Short mmCIF file of C-alpha atoms and ligand atoms in Angstrom, two decimals:
data_model
loop_
_atom_site.label_atom_id
_atom_site.label_comp_id
_atom_site.label_asym_id
_atom_site.label_seq_id
_atom_site.Cartn_x
_atom_site.Cartn_y
_atom_site.Cartn_z
CA MET O 1 0.00 0.00 0.00
CA VAL O 2 1.78 3.17 -1.05
CA MET O 3 1.29 6.48 0.75
CA GLY O 4 -1.49 8.53 -0.61
CA GLU O 5 -3.40 5.74 -2.31
CA THR O 6 -7.08 5.70 -1.53
CA SER O 7 -7.90 2.82 0.77
CA LYS O 8 -11.18 1.54 2.04
CA MET O 9 -9.55 -0.09 5.02
CA PRO O 10 -6.91 1.76 7.04
CA ASN O 11 -3.50 0.22 6.45
CA LEU O 12 -2.72 -1.87 9.57
CA ARG O 13 1.08 -1.73 9.19
CA LYS O 14 1.22 0.70 12.06
CA PRO O 15 -0.59 0.27 15.37
CA ALA O 16 -4.01 1.79 15.01
CA ALA O 17 -3.17 3.90 18.08
CA ALA O 18 -0.49 5.65 16.04
CA CYS O 19 -3.25 6.72 13.66
CA SER O 20 -5.92 7.38 16.19
CA VAL O 21 -4.13 10.02 18.27
CA LEU O 22 -3.94 12.74 15.68
CA SER O 23 -2.19 15.94 16.70
CA MET O 24 -2.46 19.11 14.64
CA THR O 25 0.83 18.24 12.89
CA ALA O 26 -0.16 14.61 12.26
CA LEU O 27 -0.93 14.95 8.56
CA ALA O 28 2.28 13.04 7.68
CA THR O 29 1.36 10.33 10.20
CA VAL O 30 -2.11 10.09 8.76
CA LEU O 31 -0.69 9.68 5.28
CA GLY O 32 1.91 7.24 6.63
CA CYS O 33 -0.94 5.13 7.98
CA GLY O 34 -2.16 4.76 4.47
CA LEU O 35 -5.13 7.00 5.15
CA THR O 36 -5.65 9.64 2.53
CA VAL O 37 -6.89 13.06 3.48
CA THR O 38 -9.60 13.98 1.01
CA PRO O 39 -9.66 17.77 1.07
CA ALA O 40 -13.02 18.86 2.43
CA LYS O 41 -15.17 20.39 -0.35
CA ALA O 42 -14.57 24.14 -0.28
CA GLU O 43 -17.40 26.08 1.32
CA PRO O 44 -17.68 29.14 -0.98
CA THR O 45 -17.56 32.12 1.39
CA VAL O 46 -17.26 35.83 0.75
CA GLU O 47 -17.16 38.89 2.93
CA VAL O 48 -18.81 41.61 0.82
CA LEU O 49 -18.12 45.33 1.27
CA HIS O 50 -20.87 47.46 -0.33
CA TYR O 51 -22.88 50.62 0.36
CA TRP O 52 -26.35 49.53 -0.68
CA THR O 53 -28.11 50.35 2.60
CA SER O 54 -31.17 52.41 1.55
CA GLY O 55 -34.61 50.77 1.16
CA GLY O 56 -34.30 50.02 -2.55
CA GLU O 57 -30.58 49.33 -2.46
CA SER O 58 -30.77 46.83 0.40
CA LYS O 59 -33.59 44.95 -1.35
CA ALA O 60 -31.39 44.60 -4.41
CA ALA O 61 -28.35 43.62 -2.34
CA GLY O 62 -30.58 41.06 -0.60
CA ALA O 63 -31.35 39.48 -3.97
CA LEU O 64 -27.63 38.99 -4.58
CA ARG O 65 -27.17 37.45 -1.13
CA GLN O 66 -30.14 35.10 -1.62
CA ASP O 67 -28.83 34.01 -5.01
CA PHE O 68 -25.39 33.33 -3.53
CA GLU O 69 -26.72 31.42 -0.50
CA ALA O 70 -29.12 29.39 -2.68
CA ALA O 71 -26.07 28.29 -4.65
CA GLY O 72 -24.44 27.05 -1.44
CA GLY O 73 -22.40 30.14 -0.60
CA LYS O 74 -21.81 31.73 2.80
CA TRP O 75 -22.27 35.53 2.64
CA ILE O 76 -20.64 37.73 5.29
CA ASP O 77 -22.23 41.15 4.94
CA ALA O 78 -20.02 44.25 5.34
CA PRO O 79 -22.30 47.19 4.47
CA VAL O 80 -21.11 50.79 4.87
CA ALA O 81 -23.93 53.33 5.08
CA GLY O 82 -23.62 56.50 3.02
CA GLY O 83 -24.88 56.88 -0.52
CA GLY O 84 -22.44 57.47 -3.34
CA GLY O 85 -19.73 55.30 -1.83
CA ASP O 86 -17.26 57.80 -0.39
CA ALA O 87 -17.60 56.37 3.12
CA ALA O 88 -17.17 52.84 1.74
CA SER O 89 -13.97 53.88 -0.08
CA THR O 90 -12.53 55.11 3.22
CA VAL O 91 -13.32 51.80 4.93
CA LEU O 92 -11.81 49.86 2.03
CA ARG O 93 -8.54 51.77 2.11
CA SER O 94 -8.16 51.24 5.86
CA ARG O 95 -8.96 47.52 5.54
CA VAL O 96 -6.35 47.09 2.79
CA LEU O 97 -3.77 49.07 4.79
CA ALA O 98 -4.46 46.78 7.76
CA GLY O 99 -3.79 43.78 5.51
CA ASP O 100 -7.37 42.61 5.87
CA PRO O 101 -9.19 43.40 2.61
CA PRO O 102 -12.78 42.19 2.16
CA ASN O 103 -13.14 39.39 -0.40
CA ALA O 104 -15.63 41.18 -2.69
CA VAL O 105 -15.91 44.96 -2.95
CA GLN O 106 -18.38 47.23 -4.77
CA LEU O 107 -16.04 49.33 -6.94
CA LYS O 108 -16.13 50.99 -10.35
CA GLY O 109 -14.55 53.08 -13.08
CA PRO O 110 -10.82 53.96 -12.96
CA ASN O 111 -10.65 52.64 -9.35
CA ILE O 112 -10.69 49.11 -10.80
CA LYS O 113 -7.56 49.68 -12.87
CA GLU O 114 -5.88 51.50 -9.98
CA TRP O 115 -6.36 48.56 -7.59
CA ALA O 116 -5.49 46.03 -10.32
CA ALA O 117 -2.25 47.90 -11.07
CA GLN O 118 -1.29 47.46 -7.41
CA GLY O 119 -1.67 43.70 -7.77
CA LYS O 120 -4.42 43.54 -5.13
CA LEU O 121 -7.19 42.02 -7.28
CA ALA O 122 -7.79 38.42 -8.34
CA PRO O 123 -8.13 38.13 -12.12
CA LEU O 124 -11.49 36.72 -13.22
CA ASP O 125 -10.50 35.43 -16.66
CA GLU O 126 -11.39 31.81 -15.82
CA VAL O 127 -15.02 32.70 -14.97
CA ALA O 128 -15.17 35.24 -17.80
CA LYS O 129 -14.15 32.61 -20.32
CA ALA O 130 -16.48 29.93 -18.96
CA GLU O 131 -19.40 32.41 -18.92
CA ASN O 132 -18.55 34.04 -22.25
CA TRP O 133 -18.36 37.59 -20.89
CA ASP O 134 -16.61 38.80 -24.06
CA ALA O 135 -19.78 38.10 -26.04
CA ILE O 136 -22.41 39.32 -23.56
CA LEU O 137 -20.84 42.58 -22.39
CA PRO O 138 -21.00 45.87 -24.33
CA ALA O 139 -17.51 47.16 -25.22
CA MET O 140 -18.01 50.23 -22.99
CA ILE O 141 -18.52 48.02 -19.91
CA ARG O 142 -15.80 45.55 -20.88
CA ASP O 143 -13.32 48.43 -21.06
CA VAL O 144 -14.19 49.48 -17.50
CA VAL O 145 -13.76 46.03 -15.90
CA THR O 146 -10.56 44.93 -17.67
CA TYR O 147 -6.93 45.93 -17.15
CA LYS O 148 -4.15 44.98 -19.57
CA GLY O 149 -6.53 42.54 -21.27
CA HIS O 150 -7.57 40.71 -18.08
CA TYR O 151 -10.91 40.85 -16.27
CA TYR O 152 -10.53 42.30 -12.76
CA ALA O 153 -14.18 43.09 -11.96
CA VAL O 154 -17.61 41.69 -12.66
CA PRO O 155 -20.12 44.37 -13.79
CA VAL O 156 -23.48 44.31 -12.06
CA ASN O 157 -25.56 46.90 -13.91
CA ILE O 158 -25.81 50.08 -15.94
CA HIS O 159 -27.26 53.00 -13.98
CA ARG O 160 -28.21 56.18 -15.80
CA VAL O 161 -27.38 59.30 -13.76
CA ASN O 162 -28.88 62.19 -15.77
CA TRP O 163 -32.54 61.76 -14.82
CA LEU O 164 -35.15 64.26 -13.62
CA TRP O 165 -37.64 62.61 -11.22
CA VAL O 166 -40.99 64.36 -10.98
CA ASN O 167 -44.03 64.08 -8.72
CA PRO O 168 -46.81 64.63 -11.31
CA GLN O 169 -49.50 65.40 -8.72
CA VAL O 170 -47.42 68.21 -7.20
CA MET O 171 -46.53 69.66 -10.60
CA GLN O 172 -50.17 69.55 -11.70
CA LYS O 173 -51.33 71.25 -8.48
CA ALA O 174 -48.90 74.10 -9.11
CA GLY O 175 -49.85 74.25 -12.81
CA VAL O 176 -46.35 73.57 -14.12
CA ALA O 177 -45.23 71.16 -16.85
CA ILE O 178 -42.09 69.02 -16.86
CA PRO O 179 -39.33 71.42 -18.04
CA LYS O 180 -37.45 70.72 -21.27
CA THR O 181 -35.02 73.64 -21.07
CA TRP O 182 -33.15 75.23 -18.15
CA ASP O 183 -35.20 78.42 -18.61
CA GLU O 184 -38.37 76.34 -18.28
CA PHE O 185 -36.85 74.59 -15.24
CA ASN O 186 -36.17 77.94 -13.55
CA ALA O 187 -39.64 79.30 -14.40
CA ALA O 188 -41.30 76.16 -13.04
CA ALA O 189 -39.15 76.31 -9.91
CA GLU O 190 -40.11 79.94 -9.26
CA LYS O 191 -43.81 79.06 -9.64
CA LEU O 192 -43.49 76.05 -7.30
CA LYS O 193 -41.64 78.16 -4.74
CA ALA O 194 -44.38 80.82 -4.90
CA ALA O 195 -46.88 78.01 -4.22
CA GLY O 196 -44.93 77.04 -1.10
CA ILE O 197 -43.57 73.82 -2.63
CA VAL O 198 -39.88 72.87 -2.55
CA PRO O 199 -38.96 72.86 -6.25
CA LEU O 200 -35.91 70.56 -5.92
CA ALA O 201 -35.46 67.75 -3.38
CA HIS O 202 -31.75 67.65 -2.63
CA GLY O 203 -29.25 66.13 -0.20
CA GLY O 204 -26.36 68.48 0.63
CA GLN O 205 -23.41 66.14 0.14
CA PRO O 206 -20.47 66.66 -2.24
CA TRP O 207 -21.36 63.71 -4.50
CA GLN O 208 -24.96 64.91 -4.80
CA GLU O 209 -23.90 68.46 -5.61
CA ALA O 210 -21.51 66.99 -8.18
CA GLY O 211 -24.51 65.15 -9.64
CA LEU O 212 -26.38 68.44 -10.13
CA PHE O 213 -23.23 70.00 -11.61
CA GLU O 214 -22.50 67.26 -14.13
CA GLY O 215 -26.17 67.13 -15.16
CA ILE O 216 -26.06 70.84 -15.98
CA VAL O 217 -22.71 70.44 -17.80
CA LEU O 218 -24.26 67.82 -20.09
CA GLY O 219 -27.57 69.68 -20.45
CA MET O 220 -26.02 73.06 -21.23
CA GLY O 221 -22.82 72.06 -23.00
CA GLY O 222 -23.70 68.73 -24.60
CA ALA O 223 -21.72 65.47 -24.63
CA ASP O 224 -18.66 66.82 -26.46
CA PHE O 225 -18.27 69.70 -24.01
CA TYR O 226 -18.82 67.30 -21.07
CA LYS O 227 -16.03 65.01 -22.32
CA LYS O 228 -13.68 67.94 -22.97
CA ALA O 229 -14.21 69.40 -19.49
CA LEU O 230 -14.89 66.43 -17.19
CA VAL O 231 -12.91 63.65 -18.89
CA GLU O 232 -10.09 65.32 -20.84
CA LEU O 233 -9.88 68.08 -18.18
CA ASP O 234 -9.18 70.65 -20.88
CA PRO O 235 -8.34 73.95 -19.07
CA LYS O 236 -10.06 76.01 -21.80
CA ALA O 237 -13.31 74.05 -21.37
CA LEU O 238 -13.05 74.25 -17.56
CA THR O 239 -12.75 78.07 -17.72
CA SER O 240 -15.06 78.63 -20.70
CA ASP O 241 -18.14 80.92 -20.83
CA THR O 242 -20.21 77.72 -20.99
CA MET O 243 -18.74 76.57 -17.67
CA VAL O 244 -19.49 80.01 -16.17
CA LYS O 245 -23.11 79.57 -17.31
CA VAL O 246 -23.16 76.09 -15.71
CA PHE O 247 -22.14 77.59 -12.39
CA ASP O 248 -24.71 80.38 -12.85
CA GLN O 249 -27.41 77.70 -13.19
CA LEU O 250 -26.02 75.82 -10.18
CA ARG O 251 -26.36 79.06 -8.19
CA LYS O 252 -30.03 79.24 -9.19
CA MET O 253 -30.50 75.61 -8.05
CA ARG O 254 -29.23 76.60 -4.61
CA GLY O 255 -32.27 78.82 -4.38
CA TYR O 256 -34.62 75.92 -5.21
CA VAL O 257 -33.70 73.58 -2.35
CA ASP O 258 -35.14 73.70 1.17
CA GLU O 259 -33.19 75.07 4.13
CA GLY O 260 -32.73 71.60 5.66
CA PHE O 261 -30.73 70.18 2.72
CA ALA O 262 -27.27 70.14 4.30
CA GLY O 263 -25.99 66.59 4.90
CA ARG O 264 -29.27 64.96 3.86
CA GLU O 265 -28.93 61.43 2.39
CA TRP O 266 -30.21 61.06 -1.19
CA ASN O 267 -32.94 58.63 -0.13
CA ARG O 268 -34.27 61.12 2.44
CA ALA O 269 -34.56 63.59 -0.42
CA ALA O 270 -36.38 60.89 -2.42
CA ALA O 271 -38.87 60.64 0.46
CA MET O 272 -39.62 64.37 0.03
CA LEU O 273 -40.48 63.71 -3.61
CA MET O 274 -42.66 60.74 -2.65
CA ASN O 275 -44.59 62.59 0.06
CA GLY O 276 -45.24 65.64 -2.12
CA GLN O 277 -43.03 67.96 -0.07
CA ALA O 278 -40.90 68.52 -3.18
CA ALA O 279 -41.73 68.51 -6.89
CA MET O 280 -38.52 67.30 -8.58
CA GLN O 281 -35.21 65.56 -7.88
CA ILE O 282 -32.09 65.18 -10.02
CA MET O 283 -30.60 61.73 -9.28
CA GLY O 284 -29.47 58.50 -10.88
CA ASP O 285 -32.00 55.72 -11.36
CA TRP O 286 -31.24 54.02 -8.05
CA GLU O 287 -33.90 56.59 -7.23
CA LYS O 288 -36.38 54.43 -9.13
CA GLY O 289 -35.37 51.41 -7.04
CA GLU O 290 -36.10 53.48 -3.94
CA LEU O 291 -39.48 54.68 -5.24
CA THR O 292 -40.67 51.24 -6.39
CA ALA O 293 -39.44 49.66 -3.12
CA ALA O 294 -41.83 52.12 -1.41
CA GLY O 295 -44.66 50.88 -3.64
CA LYS O 296 -44.67 53.87 -6.01
CA VAL O 297 -45.64 53.22 -9.64
CA PRO O 298 -43.79 54.78 -12.60
CA GLY O 299 -46.03 56.94 -14.80
CA LYS O 300 -48.53 57.31 -11.93
CA ASP O 301 -46.75 58.29 -8.68
CA PHE O 302 -43.59 59.51 -10.36
CA VAL O 303 -42.29 60.31 -13.84
CA CYS O 304 -38.74 59.66 -15.05
CA ALA O 305 -37.80 62.44 -17.48
CA ASN O 306 -34.70 63.63 -19.30
CA LEU O 307 -32.79 66.44 -17.69
CA PRO O 308 -33.44 69.78 -19.42
CA GLY O 309 -31.27 70.77 -22.36
CA GLN O 310 -29.16 68.60 -24.63
CA SER O 311 -29.58 64.82 -24.59
CA GLY O 312 -26.99 62.23 -23.73
CA TYR O 313 -26.55 59.33 -21.35
CA THR O 314 -24.46 59.58 -18.20
CA VAL O 315 -23.28 56.08 -17.26
CA ASN O 316 -22.59 54.75 -13.78
CA ALA O 317 -21.90 51.00 -13.77
CA ASP O 318 -21.50 49.17 -10.47
CA SER O 319 -19.04 46.26 -10.35
CA PHE O 320 -17.49 43.94 -7.80
CA VAL O 321 -13.77 43.32 -7.55
CA MET O 322 -12.29 40.35 -5.70
CA PHE O 323 -9.28 41.08 -3.49
CA THR O 324 -6.83 38.17 -3.65
CA SER O 325 -7.15 35.62 -0.84
CA ALA O 326 -5.07 32.52 -0.05
CA ASN O 327 -8.07 30.91 1.62
CA ALA O 328 -9.66 28.20 -0.58
CA ASP O 329 -13.20 28.86 0.72
CA ARG O 330 -12.90 32.58 -0.03
CA GLY O 331 -11.42 31.91 -3.47
CA ALA O 332 -14.29 29.55 -4.26
CA GLY O 333 -16.75 32.15 -2.97
CA GLN O 334 -15.29 34.81 -5.21
CA LYS O 335 -15.56 32.60 -8.28
CA LEU O 336 -19.16 31.63 -7.45
CA LEU O 337 -20.17 35.27 -6.85
CA ALA O 338 -18.62 36.44 -10.13
CA LYS O 339 -20.41 33.67 -12.03
CA LEU O 340 -23.80 34.42 -10.44
CA ILE O 341 -23.66 38.22 -10.90
CA LEU O 342 -23.58 38.03 -14.70
CA GLY O 343 -26.02 35.15 -14.85
CA LYS O 344 -29.29 35.95 -16.68
CA LYS O 345 -31.52 35.23 -13.68
CA PHE O 346 -29.60 37.56 -11.38
CA GLN O 347 -29.21 40.26 -14.00
CA GLU O 348 -33.01 40.44 -14.23
CA THR O 349 -33.91 40.08 -10.54
CA PHE O 350 -31.28 42.50 -9.30
CA ASN O 351 -31.71 45.26 -11.89
CA VAL O 352 -35.51 45.32 -11.60
CA LEU O 353 -35.04 45.96 -7.87
CA LYS O 354 -32.04 48.32 -8.19
CA GLY O 355 -33.57 50.64 -10.82
CA SER O 356 -30.70 50.02 -13.25
CA ILE O 357 -30.59 48.03 -16.49
CA PRO O 358 -28.56 44.84 -16.99
CA ALA O 359 -24.84 44.97 -17.72
CA ARG O 360 -25.24 42.04 -20.16
CA GLN O 361 -26.80 43.02 -23.44
CA ASP O 362 -28.71 39.83 -24.32
CA MET O 363 -31.52 40.25 -21.82
CA ALA O 364 -35.29 40.21 -22.49
CA ARG O 365 -37.17 43.42 -21.62
CA ASP O 366 -40.42 41.86 -20.36
CA SER O 367 -39.74 42.32 -16.63
CA PHE O 368 -38.54 45.91 -16.93
CA ASP O 369 -40.76 48.98 -16.46
CA GLU O 370 -41.14 52.04 -18.69
CA CYS O 371 -38.24 53.91 -17.10
CA ALA O 372 -35.86 50.96 -17.58
CA VAL O 373 -37.02 50.50 -21.19
CA LYS O 374 -36.51 54.24 -21.78
CA SER O 375 -33.02 53.86 -20.34
CA MET O 376 -32.27 50.96 -22.70
CA ASP O 377 -33.58 52.89 -25.71
CA ASP O 378 -31.83 56.13 -24.74
CA LEU O 379 -28.54 54.26 -24.19
CA LYS O 380 -28.73 52.79 -27.67
CA ALA O 381 -29.51 56.23 -29.16
CA ALA O 382 -26.65 57.78 -27.20
CA VAL O 383 -24.19 55.09 -28.34
CA ASP O 384 -25.27 55.74 -31.95
CA SER O 385 -24.84 59.50 -31.53
CA ASN O 386 -21.62 59.20 -29.47
CA SER O 387 -23.25 61.03 -26.55
CA VAL O 388 -22.60 58.49 -23.80
CA VAL O 389 -20.53 60.09 -21.02
CA PRO O 390 -19.04 58.57 -17.84
CA SER O 391 -20.32 60.01 -14.55
CA MET O 392 -17.65 62.07 -12.80
CA ALA O 393 -19.76 62.26 -9.61
CA HIS O 394 -19.92 58.44 -9.48
CA GLU O 395 -16.25 57.67 -10.05
CA MET O 396 -16.54 56.62 -13.67
CA ALA O 397 -14.70 59.45 -15.42
CA VAL O 398 -11.47 60.44 -13.67
CA PRO O 399 -9.04 59.17 -10.99
CA GLY O 400 -10.13 59.66 -7.37
CA ALA O 401 -7.92 62.68 -6.70
CA VAL O 402 -9.28 64.57 -9.71
CA ARG O 403 -12.87 63.68 -8.77
CA GLY O 404 -12.07 65.03 -5.31
CA ALA O 405 -10.98 68.35 -6.84
CA PHE O 406 -14.31 68.66 -8.70
CA LEU O 407 -16.33 67.77 -5.60
CA ASP O 408 -14.41 70.22 -3.40
CA VAL O 409 -14.89 73.21 -5.72
CA VAL O 410 -18.51 72.44 -6.64
CA THR O 411 -19.69 71.88 -3.07
CA ALA O 412 -17.76 74.94 -1.86
CA TYR O 413 -19.48 76.98 -4.57
CA PHE O 414 -22.95 75.59 -3.78
CA ASN O 415 -22.54 76.41 -0.09
CA SER O 416 -21.01 79.86 -0.36
CA GLY O 417 -21.38 83.15 -2.24
CA MET O 418 -18.47 82.30 -4.57
CA THR O 419 -18.89 83.92 -8.00
CA SER O 420 -19.08 81.72 -11.11
CA GLN O 421 -15.96 83.43 -12.52
CA ASP O 422 -14.12 82.53 -9.31
CA ALA O 423 -15.45 78.99 -9.44
CA VAL O 424 -14.16 78.20 -12.93
CA LYS O 425 -10.74 79.64 -12.03
CA ARG O 426 -10.54 77.56 -8.84
CA LEU O 427 -11.82 74.51 -10.68
CA ALA O 428 -9.11 74.67 -13.35
CA GLU O 429 -6.43 75.19 -10.66
CA ALA O 430 -7.69 72.37 -8.41
CA VAL O 431 -8.00 69.91 -11.30
CA ASP O 432 -4.54 70.83 -12.58
CA LEU O 433 -3.05 70.23 -9.13
CA ALA O 434 -4.83 66.89 -8.75
CA LYS O 435 -3.88 65.45 -12.15
C1 LIG Y 501 -23.82 55.13 -6.65
C2 LIG Y 501 -23.94 53.63 -6.85
C3 LIG Y 501 -25.38 53.24 -6.96
C4 LIG Y 501 -26.20 53.81 -5.83
C5 LIG Y 501 -25.84 55.27 -5.51
C6 LIG Y 501 -26.44 55.77 -4.20
O1 LIG Y 501 -22.48 55.50 -6.62
O2 LIG Y 501 -23.26 53.27 -8.05
O3 LIG Y 501 -25.48 51.81 -6.99
O4 LIG Y 501 -26.06 53.02 -4.74
O5 LIG Y 501 -24.46 55.46 -5.43
O6 LIG Y 501 -25.86 55.17 -3.11
#
C-alpha cells in the first residue's frame, strides 16, 4: 500500500493507536498510515463590502445574497452606510492598509484599474471565459472592468445618472409642466416656490452636488463639451463661458432647495419627492429602485424624465472586484459570486429591484418597467450619436484625486457666495493640481 493511495480499510502496518491520536501536525502520520486526506469540499464564502443600505438598495443587495446562499455560498455582509460610496472607499482603504481586505468589494470606473495595477485584485479570466463575458458585455462596460486585457471586476448593472424625477400630482397642483429647457426649469421652480412647494429635493453632500453640476454640464454644454471638461480636463473648457453659465445655473439651483438640505442622504430627499413635499429631484436611477421599493408606480406616482437641455446618457456602472485571498473557501466564494452576478436570472432580478438596467446586453425586456425601457432605448440612441458620457460624480470618469478636486470646488461653490468666474478659475487650478 503506497502512501497517498485511496484505501477503504486503514493500512494496519502501524498500530491503530499511532493513527488514532492525531495531533495538529499529524498529517504526515495520517498519510503514513495509508489513510488519505480527502480535502473537504470548499465552502464558498465571501465577505462583501458594499454601500447599498437604503430601502431600494438593500432589497437589491438582498437578492444577490439570496442568489449566492441558494447556490451554497456563505455571505458575510459588510455594508457601509452612506450613498455614493465615499464612506465605503474610506473603509476599504483602511482595511487594505491593515492587511485585511474584504473578499468582494463594490467598486467601479478607474478605481478598478488602480487597484489592479497594485496587484491587489484576483483576475477573473477563468469565470469570464467559462461564462462568455466577451460576447455578452458591451464594449463600454468591458473596457471598464478589464486591465491589460484581463478581467478584474464583474459588472453588475448600468445605472443612468442624468434623470429628472418628478411628482406629477405636485406639478399639476402648481400648474407647471415638466421642463425641457433650463429656462423652463427655472420658471417652473419659481412658480413652485411661490406656491410654497420645494422645487428641488436635494441632499447636501459633495457627491450629490456633483450630480447636479454634471447634469447641468451635459444639459447646457452637450456630450462633447462634457467630455472635454470632465474627462479630458481641458483647461479652456473648464474656464469657458459655458462653464461660467453652468455655475450660474447651479447658483439658481441653490435657491430651489429647502433650508434643511445640508448633509441629507439622497434617499431622504427621495422621500420628500414621494410625500409631495418637493416637486422634482435630479438623481441616478437608483432613485427608481427606492421609489418602487416604497410601492410607487412609474407613470402614476412619479415620472422619469430627461434632464433639461441637450440629450446624452451619463453612465454609472457598479461592479465587484475580488481582493486576492489565499483561503480556498474565499477563493471559491469569489468565483461563485462572479459567475452568479452576470447570470441571466440575477441580472433580471437585481436590476428590476435596483432601478438600473442589466450589464449584459442579451436580456429580455419583459420584466422591466417604462423607465428601464426608456433607459435601454436612450442608451442605444446615445451610443449611436456618441453622446454616452461617464459620470464624474460616481467615479466613472477620472481618478479619485481629480474627482475630489471637482467635488471640493462644486460643493464649496454651492454652499457659499463664490462667483461663477471665481469657481471656474478655482476649478481649473484644483484639477490641474490633482492630475
Ligand atoms: C452610486 C452607486 C449606486 C447607488 C448610488 C447611491 O455611486 O453606483 O449603486 O447606490 O451610489 O448610493
